[in-house]
CSV table of C-alpha atoms and ligand atoms in Angstrom, one decimal:
chain,number,residue,atom,x,y,z
A,11,UNK,CA,-0.1,0.0,0.0
A,12,UNK,CA,1.1,3.5,-0.5
A,13,UNK,CA,2.5,5.8,2.0
A,14,UNK,CA,-0.3,8.5,0.9
A,15,UNK,CA,-3.1,5.9,1.7
A,16,UNK,CA,-1.5,4.5,4.9
A,17,UNK,CA,-1.9,8.2,5.8
A,18,UNK,CA,-5.3,9.1,4.5
A,19,UNK,CA,-6.8,5.9,5.9
A,20,UNK,CA,-5.5,6.6,9.5
A,21,UNK,CA,-7.5,8.7,12.3
A,22,UNK,CA,-4.2,8.9,14.6
A,23,UNK,CA,-0.4,9.3,13.9
A,24,UNK,CA,1.3,6.3,12.4
A,25,UNK,CA,4.9,5.0,13.2
A,26,UNK,CA,7.4,4.0,10.7
A,27,UNK,CA,11.1,3.1,11.1
A,28,UNK,CA,14.2,3.0,8.9
A,29,UNK,CA,17.0,0.3,9.1
A,30,UNK,CA,20.3,0.2,7.1
A,31,UNK,CA,21.3,-3.0,5.3
A,32,UNK,CA,23.8,-5.0,7.3
A,33,UNK,CA,27.7,-4.7,6.6
A,34,UNK,CA,28.3,-6.9,3.4
A,35,UNK,CA,28.8,-10.6,4.7
A,36,UNK,CA,26.4,-10.3,7.6
A,37,UNK,CA,23.4,-12.5,7.7
A,38,UNK,CA,20.0,-10.8,7.1
A,39,UNK,CA,18.7,-12.3,10.7
A,40,UNK,CA,20.5,-9.0,11.9
A,41,UNK,CA,18.0,-7.3,10.2
A,42,UNK,CA,15.0,-9.6,11.6
A,43,UNK,CA,16.4,-9.1,14.9
A,44,UNK,CA,16.4,-5.2,14.9
A,45,UNK,CA,12.8,-5.1,13.0
A,46,UNK,CA,11.3,-8.0,15.7
A,47,UNK,CA,11.2,-6.0,19.0
A,48,UNK,CA,9.0,-3.0,17.2
A,49,UNK,CA,6.6,-5.3,15.3
A,50,UNK,CA,4.3,-5.3,18.3
A,51,UNK,CA,3.7,-1.4,17.7
A,52,UNK,CA,2.4,-2.2,14.1
A,53,UNK,CA,4.6,-0.2,11.7
A,54,UNK,CA,2.9,1.5,8.7
A,55,UNK,CA,6.3,0.8,6.7
A,56,UNK,CA,9.8,0.4,7.1
A,57,UNK,CA,12.4,2.1,5.1
A,58,UNK,CA,15.6,0.6,3.8
A,59,UNK,CA,18.6,3.0,3.3
A,60,UNK,CA,20.8,2.5,0.0
A,61,UNK,CA,24.7,2.8,0.2
A,62,UNK,CA,26.4,3.4,-3.1
A,63,UNK,CA,30.1,2.4,-3.2
A,64,UNK,CA,33.0,3.7,-1.6
A,65,UNK,CA,36.5,3.9,-2.9
A,66,UNK,CA,39.6,3.1,-1.3
A,67,UNK,CA,43.2,3.0,-2.8
A,68,UNK,CA,45.2,0.0,-2.3
A,69,UNK,CA,49.3,-0.2,-2.6
A,70,UNK,CA,50.6,-2.3,-5.8
A,71,UNK,CA,53.8,-3.2,-6.9
A,72,UNK,CA,56.3,-0.5,-7.5
A,73,UNK,CA,54.0,1.8,-5.0
A,74,UNK,CA,51.3,2.4,-7.6
A,75,UNK,CA,48.1,2.8,-6.1
A,76,UNK,CA,45.1,1.2,-7.5
A,77,UNK,CA,41.4,2.4,-6.8
A,78,UNK,CA,39.1,0.1,-5.7
A,79,UNK,CA,35.3,0.4,-5.3
A,80,UNK,CA,33.7,-1.1,-2.4
A,81,UNK,CA,30.0,-1.7,-1.5
A,82,UNK,CA,29.8,-2.0,2.3
A,83,UNK,CA,26.2,-2.1,2.5
A,84,UNK,CA,24.4,-3.8,-0.9
A,85,UNK,CA,21.0,-5.5,-0.5
A,86,UNK,CA,18.3,-2.7,-0.4
A,87,UNK,CA,16.0,-4.2,-2.6
A,88,UNK,CA,16.6,-7.9,-1.2
A,89,UNK,CA,15.9,-6.7,2.1
A,90,UNK,CA,12.7,-4.8,1.2
A,91,UNK,CA,11.3,-8.0,-0.5
A,92,UNK,CA,12.5,-10.2,2.5
A,93,UNK,CA,10.6,-7.9,5.1
A,94,UNK,CA,7.3,-7.5,2.7
A,95,UNK,CA,7.6,-11.5,2.6
A,96,UNK,CA,8.2,-12.1,6.5
A,97,UNK,CA,6.2,-9.2,8.0
A,98,UNK,CA,3.6,-8.4,5.4
A,99,UNK,CA,4.8,-4.8,6.1
A,100,UNK,CA,5.3,-2.2,3.3
A,101,UNK,CA,9.0,-1.7,2.9
A,102,UNK,CA,10.3,1.4,1.0
A,103,UNK,CA,13.7,1.6,-0.8
A,104,UNK,CA,15.8,4.4,-0.9
A,105,UNK,CA,16.9,5.2,-4.6
A,106,UNK,CA,19.6,7.7,-5.0
A,107,UNK,CA,20.7,9.4,-8.1
A,108,UNK,CA,24.4,8.9,-7.2
A,109,UNK,CA,26.3,6.0,-9.3
A,110,UNK,CA,23.2,5.5,-11.2
A,111,UNK,CA,22.7,6.3,-15.0
A,112,UNK,CA,19.0,6.9,-15.9
A,113,UNK,CA,18.8,3.6,-17.7
A,114,UNK,CA,19.9,1.8,-14.5
A,115,UNK,CA,17.3,3.8,-12.6
A,116,UNK,CA,14.7,2.8,-15.0
A,117,UNK,CA,16.0,-1.2,-14.7
A,118,UNK,CA,15.9,-0.6,-10.8
A,119,UNK,CA,12.3,0.8,-11.0
A,120,UNK,CA,11.2,-2.2,-12.9
A,121,UNK,CA,12.7,-4.7,-10.6
A,122,UNK,CA,10.8,-2.9,-7.7
A,123,UNK,CA,7.7,-3.1,-9.8
A,124,UNK,CA,8.0,-6.7,-10.3
A,125,UNK,CA,8.3,-7.5,-6.6
A,126,UNK,CA,5.2,-5.7,-5.8
A,127,UNK,CA,6.9,-2.6,-3.9
A,128,UNK,CA,4.7,0.7,-4.4
A,129,UNK,CA,7.0,3.2,-2.7
A,130,UNK,CA,10.2,4.7,-3.2
A,131,UNK,CA,12.4,7.4,-1.3
A,132,UNK,CA,13.8,9.5,-4.2
A,133,UNK,CA,17.1,11.1,-3.0
A,134,UNK,CA,20.2,12.4,-4.6
A,135,UNK,CA,22.8,10.8,-2.3
A,136,UNK,CA,25.8,12.3,-0.8
A,137,UNK,CA,29.2,13.0,-2.7
A,138,UNK,CA,31.4,10.3,-2.0
A,139,UNK,CA,34.0,10.7,0.3
A,140,UNK,CA,36.9,11.1,-2.1
A,141,UNK,CA,34.8,13.9,-4.1
A,142,UNK,CA,34.4,17.4,-3.0
A,143,UNK,CA,31.1,17.8,-4.3
A,144,UNK,CA,28.2,15.6,-5.6
A,145,UNK,CA,29.2,14.3,-9.0
A,146,UNK,CA,26.5,12.3,-11.2
A,147,UNK,CA,27.4,8.8,-13.2
A,148,UNK,CA,27.5,9.9,-16.9
A,149,UNK,CA,24.2,9.9,-18.0
A,150,UNK,CA,22.8,10.0,-14.3
A,151,UNK,CA,21.0,12.8,-12.5
A,152,UNK,CA,22.4,15.7,-10.5
A,153,UNK,CA,19.5,16.4,-8.3
A,154,UNK,CA,16.9,14.6,-6.6
A,155,UNK,CA,14.1,16.4,-8.6
A,156,UNK,CA,15.5,15.0,-11.8
A,157,UNK,CA,14.8,11.5,-10.1
A,158,UNK,CA,11.6,12.5,-9.0
A,159,UNK,CA,10.8,13.6,-12.6
A,160,UNK,CA,11.9,10.2,-13.9
A,161,UNK,CA,9.9,7.9,-11.4
A,162,UNK,CA,6.9,10.2,-12.5
A,163,UNK,CA,7.5,9.9,-16.2
A,164,UNK,CA,7.2,6.2,-15.6
A,165,UNK,CA,4.0,6.5,-13.3
A,166,UNK,CA,2.7,8.5,-16.9
A,167,UNK,CA,3.6,5.7,-18.8
A,168,UNK,CA,6.9,6.9,-20.1
A,169,UNK,CA,9.9,4.8,-19.9
A,170,UNK,CA,13.1,5.9,-21.6
A,171,UNK,CA,12.8,2.9,-23.9
A,172,UNK,CA,9.7,4.5,-25.9
A,173,UNK,CA,9.1,1.1,-28.0
A,174,UNK,CA,8.4,-0.5,-24.3
A,175,UNK,CA,5.0,-1.0,-23.0
A,176,UNK,CA,4.5,0.8,-19.7
A,177,UNK,CA,1.2,0.7,-18.2
A,178,UNK,CA,1.6,-0.4,-14.8
A,179,UNK,CA,3.8,1.8,-12.8
A,180,UNK,CA,2.3,3.6,-9.7
A,181,UNK,CA,5.1,4.6,-7.3
A,182,UNK,CA,4.3,6.8,-4.5
A,183,UNK,CA,7.2,8.9,-4.3
A,184,UNK,CA,8.6,10.4,-1.2
A,185,UNK,CA,11.6,12.9,-0.7
A,186,UNK,CA,13.8,14.3,1.8
A,187,UNK,CA,13.3,17.8,3.5
A,188,UNK,CA,15.5,19.5,5.7
A,189,UNK,CA,14.1,21.8,8.8
A,190,UNK,CA,17.5,23.4,9.4
A,191,UNK,CA,18.1,23.5,5.7
A,192,UNK,CA,20.5,21.0,3.8
A,193,UNK,CA,24.0,21.7,4.1
A,194,UNK,CA,24.8,22.7,0.8
A,195,UNK,CA,22.1,25.0,0.6
A,196,UNK,CA,22.7,28.9,1.1
A,197,UNK,CA,19.6,29.5,3.3
A,198,UNK,CA,16.4,28.0,4.2
A,199,UNK,CA,14.4,29.8,1.4
A,200,UNK,CA,16.7,28.4,-1.3
A,201,UNK,CA,16.3,25.1,0.0
A,202,UNK,CA,12.8,25.1,0.2
A,203,UNK,CA,12.3,26.4,-3.2
A,204,UNK,CA,14.0,23.3,-4.4
A,205,UNK,CA,12.1,21.1,-2.3
A,206,UNK,CA,8.8,22.7,-3.7
A,207,UNK,CA,10.4,21.9,-7.2
A,208,UNK,CA,10.7,18.0,-6.1
A,209,UNK,CA,6.8,18.1,-5.0
A,210,UNK,CA,5.9,19.8,-8.2
A,211,UNK,CA,7.8,17.1,-10.0
A,212,UNK,CA,5.6,14.4,-8.4
A,213,UNK,CA,6.7,13.8,-5.0
A,214,UNK,CA,3.7,12.7,-2.6
A,215,UNK,CA,5.1,13.2,0.6
A,216,UNK,CA,8.4,14.4,2.7
A,217,UNK,CA,10.4,12.8,5.2
A,218,UNK,CA,12.5,15.2,7.1
A,219,UNK,CA,16.0,15.1,8.3
A,220,UNK,CA,16.5,14.2,12.3
A,221,UNK,CA,16.1,17.2,14.4
A,222,UNK,CA,16.0,17.7,18.3
A,223,UNK,CA,14.5,21.0,18.6
A,224,UNK,CA,10.3,20.7,17.4
A,225,UNK,CA,10.3,24.6,17.1
A,226,UNK,CA,12.6,24.1,13.9
A,227,UNK,CA,10.2,21.3,12.5
A,228,UNK,CA,6.8,23.4,13.5
A,229,UNK,CA,8.6,26.4,11.5
A,230,UNK,CA,9.9,24.3,8.3
A,231,UNK,CA,6.0,23.1,8.3
A,232,UNK,CA,4.7,26.9,8.3
A,233,UNK,CA,7.1,28.0,5.7
A,234,UNK,CA,6.1,25.1,3.5
A,235,UNK,CA,2.6,25.6,3.8
A,236,UNK,CA,3.5,29.4,3.1
A,237,UNK,CA,5.1,28.4,-0.1
A,238,UNK,CA,2.3,26.3,-1.1
A,239,UNK,CA,4.0,22.6,-0.3
A,240,UNK,CA,1.0,20.7,0.8
A,241,UNK,CA,1.9,17.3,0.9
A,242,UNK,CA,2.2,15.3,4.0
A,243,UNK,CA,5.6,16.1,6.0
A,244,UNK,CA,6.7,13.1,8.1
A,245,UNK,CA,9.4,14.3,10.7
A,246,UNK,CA,12.2,11.8,11.4
A,247,UNK,CA,13.7,11.4,14.6
A,248,UNK,CA,16.5,9.4,16.4
A,249,UNK,CA,17.4,9.6,20.0
A,250,UNK,CA,21.1,10.5,21.2
A,251,UNK,CA,22.8,7.6,22.5
A,252,UNK,CA,26.3,8.3,23.5
A,253,UNK,CA,28.1,11.5,24.3
A,254,UNK,CA,30.1,11.2,21.4
A,255,UNK,CA,27.1,12.1,19.3
A,256,UNK,CA,26.8,15.4,20.6
A,257,UNK,CA,29.7,16.4,18.5
A,258,UNK,CA,29.1,14.1,15.7
A,259,UNK,CA,25.5,14.5,15.0
A,260,UNK,CA,25.7,18.4,14.2
A,261,UNK,CA,28.4,17.7,12.0
A,262,UNK,CA,27.0,14.7,10.0
A,263,UNK,CA,23.7,16.1,9.9
A,264,UNK,CA,24.1,19.9,9.6
A,265,UNK,CA,21.7,20.4,12.6
A,266,UNK,CA,21.8,22.2,16.1
A,267,UNK,CA,21.3,20.4,19.5
A,268,UNK,CA,19.6,22.5,21.8
A,269,UNK,CA,21.4,24.2,24.9
A,270,UNK,CA,19.1,22.4,27.4
A,271,UNK,CA,19.6,19.0,25.9
A,272,UNK,CA,23.5,19.5,25.4
A,273,UNK,CA,23.7,20.7,29.2
A,274,UNK,CA,21.8,17.4,30.8
A,275,UNK,CA,24.1,15.3,28.4
A,276,UNK,CA,27.2,16.8,29.6
A,277,UNK,CA,26.1,16.6,33.1
A,278,UNK,CA,25.0,12.9,32.9
A,279,UNK,CA,27.4,10.6,35.1
A,280,UNK,CA,27.8,7.8,32.3
A,281,UNK,CA,26.8,6.7,29.3
A,282,UNK,CA,23.8,4.7,30.7
A,283,UNK,CA,22.5,8.1,31.7
A,284,UNK,CA,23.1,9.8,28.4
A,285,UNK,CA,21.2,6.9,26.8
A,286,UNK,CA,18.4,7.3,29.2
A,287,UNK,CA,18.4,11.0,28.7
A,288,UNK,CA,18.1,10.6,25.0
A,289,UNK,CA,15.3,8.4,25.3
A,290,UNK,CA,13.4,10.9,27.5
A,291,UNK,CA,14.2,13.9,25.2
A,292,UNK,CA,12.8,11.7,22.2
A,293,UNK,CA,9.4,10.8,24.3
A,294,UNK,CA,8.7,14.3,24.6
A,295,UNK,CA,9.6,15.4,21.2
A,296,UNK,CA,7.2,12.5,20.0
A,297,UNK,CA,4.7,13.4,22.2
A,298,UNK,CA,4.4,16.8,21.4
A,299,UNK,CA,4.8,16.2,17.4
A,300,UNK,CA,1.7,13.7,17.8
A,301,UNK,CA,-0.5,16.5,19.8
A,302,UNK,CA,0.7,19.1,16.7
A,303,UNK,CA,-1.1,16.4,14.4
A,304,UNK,CA,1.7,14.8,12.4
A,305,UNK,CA,0.7,12.3,10.2
A,306,UNK,CA,3.6,9.7,11.4
A,307,UNK,CA,6.5,9.8,13.5
A,308,UNK,CA,9.4,7.9,11.6
A,309,UNK,CA,12.4,6.7,13.7
A,310,UNK,CA,15.8,6.5,12.7
A,311,UNK,CA,16.9,3.1,14.1
A,312,UNK,CA,20.4,2.8,13.0
A,313,UNK,CA,19.9,-1.0,13.6
A,314,UNK,CA,19.6,-0.6,17.3
A,315,UNK,CA,15.7,-0.9,18.1
A,316,UNK,CA,15.7,-1.3,21.9
A,317,UNK,CA,15.7,2.5,22.5
A,318,UNK,CA,13.3,3.0,19.9
A,319,UNK,CA,10.9,0.6,21.7
A,320,UNK,CA,11.4,2.1,24.9
A,321,UNK,CA,10.1,5.3,23.3
A,322,UNK,CA,7.2,3.9,21.7
A,323,UNK,CA,6.0,2.2,24.5
A,324,UNK,CA,5.4,5.6,26.2
A,325,UNK,CA,4.6,7.2,23.0
A,326,UNK,CA,2.0,4.8,21.2
B,416,FAD,C1,15.1,11.0,5.0
B,416,FAD,C2,16.3,10.9,4.5
B,416,FAD,C3,16.7,9.6,3.9
B,416,FAD,C4,17.9,9.4,3.5
B,416,FAD,N1,18.2,8.2,2.9
B,416,FAD,C5,19.7,8.4,2.5
B,416,FAD,C6,20.2,7.2,1.6
B,416,FAD,O1,19.3,5.8,1.8
B,416,FAD,N2,21.2,6.8,1.2
B,416,FAD,C7,21.8,8.1,1.1
B,416,FAD,O2,23.1,7.8,0.2
B,416,FAD,N3,21.6,9.2,1.4
B,416,FAD,C8,20.5,9.4,2.0
B,416,FAD,N4,20.2,10.5,2.6
B,416,FAD,C9,20.9,11.6,2.5
B,416,FAD,C10,20.9,12.4,1.2
B,416,FAD,O3,20.9,11.7,0.0
B,416,FAD,C11,21.9,13.4,1.2
B,416,FAD,O4,21.3,14.7,2.5
B,416,FAD,C12,22.0,14.4,0.1
B,416,FAD,O5,23.2,15.2,0.3
B,416,FAD,C13,20.8,15.2,-0.5
B,416,FAD,O6,19.9,14.6,-0.9
B,416,FAD,P1,18.4,15.0,-1.4
B,416,FAD,O7,17.6,14.1,-2.0
B,416,FAD,O8,18.0,16.2,-0.5
B,416,FAD,O9,19.1,16.1,-2.6
B,416,FAD,P2,18.6,17.1,-3.6
B,416,FAD,O10,17.1,17.5,-3.1
B,416,FAD,O11,19.0,17.2,-4.9
B,416,FAD,O12,19.3,18.4,-2.9
B,416,FAD,C14,20.6,18.7,-2.4
B,416,FAD,C15,21.0,19.9,-2.3
B,416,FAD,O13,21.0,20.7,-4.0
B,416,FAD,C16,20.2,21.8,-3.6
B,416,FAD,N5,19.6,21.6,-5.1
B,416,FAD,C17,18.6,20.7,-5.4
B,416,FAD,N6,17.7,20.8,-6.7
B,416,FAD,C18,18.4,22.1,-7.0
B,416,FAD,C19,18.6,22.5,-8.3
B,416,FAD,N7,18.1,22.3,-9.2
B,416,FAD,N8,19.7,23.5,-8.5
B,416,FAD,C20,20.7,23.8,-7.5
B,416,FAD,N9,20.6,23.3,-6.3
B,416,FAD,C21,19.6,22.3,-5.9
B,416,FAD,C22,19.3,21.5,-2.3
B,416,FAD,O14,18.8,22.8,-1.9
B,416,FAD,C23,20.3,20.9,-1.7
B,416,FAD,O15,20.9,21.7,-0.9
B,416,FAD,C24,18.9,10.6,3.3
B,416,FAD,C25,18.4,11.7,3.8
B,416,FAD,C26,17.0,12.0,4.7
B,416,FAD,C27,16.7,13.3,5.2
């Protein structure tokens, strides 16, 4: 079922979560172990992230450096299919521009359609670590809006291969939104204009980057409305689980942590207290967001569902 149908059929706030494919070589059981504890809370859908290749350099004979492509977390589509099969819950693969030509994207969408997957989260992807800025694959998309346009074209019966019949595609398209703006964007206005372009290109709903200050989300929602962005906006949440994240989260996600939260975390006696503070903060955020009428709460589990379970017990 489409995410938008889940939302329109529900009278109360839904719950969904995101998982990462396991590191290459690990069993799919690690995925099931992170999903199982959350099933009792009746998730409406489960997102599975996509990780493109990374490059490493190996020294060869005579000191030559060989650039080698490594895929650390392959398997997004297979995992989605396994989730649908095992749990009968909608699984949403993330699809990115990076590393894909338009033809490869089209073929990936055909695979998803064969598997009965109705939803995709369309993203650009980050630049690979060895590049200063995002570089699309030759013949690939530079921005998520172009990927959304391609999916929307397919939904309207237009494959790149114009000879091929295409009458059965109806993907519900999600895109990313950034309450504290995307790192590359000069300001929130420009980022919102680009977000609006994704919606005008056919995006059906927005999932946000994580945030710890609900007022940032409420402001983002208000600004979206003022700009005429009227699709559902799903807030993304992740509890802080270690003191080191006070430094790493703002850097990785380009977001601020509220002073009050940092103050509590710095004064915690140990990591277990840090974890508890993170859980309580997320519970309070969740309750306030539900009260404000958000359609769904989306949790970033990062493969660790114990904290999310504690939060869900208090919130749903
Ligand atoms: C909910 C969520 C899930 C994610 N899942 C994954 C994942 O599974 N795998 C992964 O690799 N990454 C993932 N990411 C990270 C995401 O790929 C990065 O944040 C990436 O840098 C931007 O992706 P985007 O889709 O927002 O890009 P875009 O919407 O293309 O925006 C990227 C930047 O370009 C600007 N921009 C957009 N259009 C234009 C234009 N036409 N001209 C000029 N500037 C423009 C935007 O303002 C923004 O600054 C996720 C992020 C979120 C919020």
